[in-house]
Coordinates of C-alpha atoms in Angstrom, one line a residue:
M24 CA -77.3 -3.3 3.0
K25 CA -80.8 -2.1 3.9
I26 CA -84.0 -2.8 2.0
E27 CA -86.9 -0.5 2.5
V28 CA -90.3 -1.8 1.5
T29 CA -93.4 0.3 1.3
H30 CA -96.7 -1.3 0.6
V31 CA -100.1 0.3 0.0
I32 CA -102.8 -2.3 0.5
K33 CA -106.4 -1.9 -0.4
A34 CA -108.0 -5.1 0.8
D35 CA -110.3 -6.5 3.3
P36 CA -109.2 -6.8 7.0
Q37 CA -108.4 -10.5 6.6
V38 CA -105.8 -9.9 3.9
I39 CA -104.3 -7.1 5.9
S40 CA -104.0 -9.3 9.0
L41 CA -102.5 -12.1 6.9
F42 CA -100.0 -9.6 5.5
S43 CA -99.1 -8.3 9.0
A44 CA -98.6 -11.9 10.1
F45 CA -96.3 -12.5 7.2
L46 CA -94.3 -9.4 8.0
G47 CA -94.1 -10.6 11.7
A48 CA -92.9 -14.0 10.5
I49 CA -90.0 -12.6 8.6
G50 CA -89.0 -10.5 11.5
A51 CA -90.2 -7.2 10.1
P52 CA -92.1 -4.9 12.6
S53 CA -95.4 -3.7 11.1
Q54 CA -97.2 -0.4 11.7
D55 CA -100.6 -0.4 13.3
I56 CA -103.2 -1.1 10.6
K57 CA -106.1 1.2 11.1
T58 CA -108.4 0.9 8.1
A59 CA -109.1 -1.7 5.5
D60 CA -109.3 0.9 2.7
A61 CA -105.8 2.2 2.2
V62 CA -103.0 1.3 4.5
E63 CA -99.4 2.1 4.0
L64 CA -97.0 -0.3 5.6
S65 CA -93.4 0.7 5.7
K66 CA -90.7 -1.7 6.7
T67 CA -87.0 -1.5 6.7
T68 CA -85.3 -4.8 6.7
T69 CA -81.7 -5.8 6.7
P70 CA -80.3 -9.1 5.6
A71 CA -80.0 -11.7 8.4
A72 CA -76.2 -11.8 8.1
E73 CA -76.0 -8.0 8.9
T74 CA -78.3 -8.2 11.8
K75 CA -76.6 -11.2 13.3
K76 CA -73.9 -9.9 15.6
E77 CA -70.7 -11.8 15.6
T78 CA -71.5 -14.1 18.5
S79 CA -69.2 -16.9 17.6
T80 CA -66.8 -17.3 20.5
K81 CA -65.1 -20.5 19.4
A82 CA -61.9 -20.7 17.4
T83 CA -62.6 -22.1 13.9
K84 CA -58.9 -23.1 13.5
R85 CA -55.8 -23.3 15.7
T86 CA -55.1 -19.7 16.6
Y87 CA -52.0 -18.1 18.0
L88 CA -52.4 -15.0 20.3
F89 CA -50.0 -12.5 21.7
H90 CA -50.4 -10.0 24.5
E91 CA -48.1 -7.1 23.8
E92 CA -47.8 -5.6 27.3
S93 CA -46.8 -8.9 29.0
G94 CA -45.2 -10.6 26.0
T95 CA -47.4 -13.7 26.7
V96 CA -48.2 -16.0 23.8
L97 CA -51.1 -18.4 23.8
E98 CA -52.2 -21.2 21.5
V99 CA -56.0 -21.8 21.2
N100 CA -57.1 -25.0 19.5
K101 CA -60.0 -25.3 17.1
G102 CA -63.3 -25.3 19.0
E103 CA -61.9 -23.7 22.2
E104 CA -63.1 -20.4 23.6
L105 CA -61.5 -17.4 21.8
A106 CA -63.6 -14.3 22.5
K107 CA -62.5 -13.9 26.1
H108 CA -58.8 -13.8 25.1
L109 CA -59.5 -11.2 22.5
E110 CA -61.4 -9.1 25.0
Q111 CA -58.3 -9.2 27.3
G112 CA -56.2 -7.5 24.7
L113 CA -54.6 -10.5 23.0
V114 CA -54.1 -10.2 19.2
E115 CA -53.9 -12.9 16.6
I116 CA -50.4 -13.7 15.3
S117 CA -49.1 -16.1 12.8
K118 CA -47.7 -19.5 13.7
A119 CA -44.2 -18.4 12.6
E120 CA -44.4 -15.4 14.9
F121 CA -45.7 -17.6 17.7
D122 CA -42.7 -20.0 17.2
R123 CA -40.2 -17.1 17.2
I124 CA -41.6 -15.7 20.4
Q125 CA -41.5 -19.1 22.1
A126 CA -37.9 -19.7 20.9
E127 CA -36.8 -16.3 22.3
K128 CA -38.5 -17.1 25.6
Q129 CA -36.8 -20.5 25.9
A130 CA -33.5 -18.9 25.0
R131 CA -33.9 -16.4 27.9
I132 CA -34.7 -19.3 30.3
D133 CA -31.7 -21.2 29.1
K134 CA -29.5 -18.2 29.5
A135 CA -30.7 -17.6 33.0
K136 CA -30.0 -21.2 33.9
E137 CA -26.6 -21.0 32.4
Q138 CA -25.8 -17.8 34.3
A139 CA -27.0 -19.4 37.6
E140 CA -24.8 -22.4 36.9
N141 CA -21.8 -20.2 36.1
K142 CA -22.4 -18.3 39.3
A143 CA -22.4 -21.5 41.2
N144 CA -19.3 -22.7 39.4
N145 CA -17.6 -19.3 40.0
E146 CA -18.2 -19.7 43.8
T147 CA -16.6 -23.1 43.8
P148 CA -13.2 -21.9 42.4
E149 CA -13.1 -19.1 45.0
Q150 CA -13.5 -21.7 47.7
T151 CA -10.9 -23.9 46.1
S152 CA -8.5 -21.0 46.0
E153 CA -9.0 -20.5 49.8
T154 CA -8.2 -24.1 50.2
E155 CA -5.1 -23.7 48.1
D156 CA -4.1 -20.6 50.1
H157 CA -3.9 -22.6 53.3
G158 CA -3.3 -25.9 51.6
I159 CA -5.4 -27.9 54.0
T160 CA -8.0 -30.4 52.7
I161 CA -10.8 -32.2 54.4
E162 CA -8.8 -35.4 54.0
M163 CA -5.9 -34.0 56.1
V164 CA -8.4 -33.0 58.8
R165 CA -10.0 -36.4 58.7
A166 CA -6.7 -38.2 59.1
E167 CA -5.8 -36.2 62.3
A168 CA -9.4 -36.6 63.6
K169 CA -9.1 -40.3 63.1
K170 CA -5.9 -40.4 65.2
L171 CA -7.7 -38.5 68.0
A172 CA -10.8 -40.8 67.9
S173 CA -8.7 -44.0 67.7
S174 CA -6.9 -43.0 70.9
G175 CA -10.2 -43.1 72.7
R176 CA -10.8 -39.4 72.8
Q177 CA -14.0 -39.1 70.8
A178 CA -15.3 -36.7 73.5
D179 CA -12.4 -34.3 72.8
L180 CA -13.1 -34.4 69.1
K181 CA -16.8 -33.7 69.8
A182 CA -15.8 -30.7 72.0
I183 CA -13.5 -29.3 69.2
L184 CA -16.3 -29.7 66.6
T185 CA -18.8 -28.0 69.0
S186 CA -16.4 -25.0 69.4
F187 CA -16.7 -24.6 65.6
D188 CA -20.5 -24.9 65.8
A189 CA -20.4 -28.1 63.7
P190 CA -21.9 -31.5 64.4
K191 CA -19.4 -33.2 62.1
L192 CA -16.2 -32.5 60.2
T193 CA -17.8 -31.8 56.8
A194 CA -20.0 -29.0 58.5
V195 CA -16.9 -26.9 59.3
P196 CA -16.3 -24.2 56.6
E197 CA -13.1 -24.8 54.6
D198 CA -11.7 -21.4 55.6
K199 CA -11.7 -22.8 59.2
F200 CA -9.7 -25.9 58.3
P201 CA -6.3 -24.5 59.5
E202 CA -7.8 -23.7 63.0
L203 CA -9.6 -27.0 63.2
L204 CA -6.5 -29.0 62.2
A205 CA -4.4 -27.1 64.7
A206 CA -6.9 -27.8 67.5
I207 CA -7.1 -31.5 66.6
K208 CA -3.2 -31.8 66.4
E209 CA -3.0 -30.0 69.8
A210 CA -5.4 -32.5 71.3
V211 CA -3.5 -35.4 69.8
G212 CA -0.3 -34.0 71.1
E213 CA 1.3 -33.0 67.8
E214 CA 2.4 -29.5 67.1

């Protein structure tokens, strides 16, 4: 809303200067006053609410924001900076929408974890089936290695492990157990 005020003043210079000061005090620019006889002052004013630009950058309540391109959601508490987020393309959403997006995000994270666990679990049965194929367990290998070590031939056991690039029995891959067991049995003297 604009208000235009036009005044024609016929008064002495003191009254005119007082009126100019009054217009200046209310924030209205005044025209140059040239004579004291008849001066027309024209002023266009707007209410303070209209001239005041929205400069509030703080959230007045808990606000939920969403960035459509990235799918990011953000919670801004009352009194926290808000304008910078809006400038970055975030839009305000409802609490229910915020909760729904957060729940979907958590579900995706849980699903990814579950898939990773399933993948890890699926690798274990494959290794077990290899063990079942040759039927040799680490316990069987340990028993033969113990026989070799107890007969005072630790150096031979160490040499066998070195040939498998392993510092200890458990470092030998399960698919190599048949070869390892055969080498240990040969060193013990069993065939």
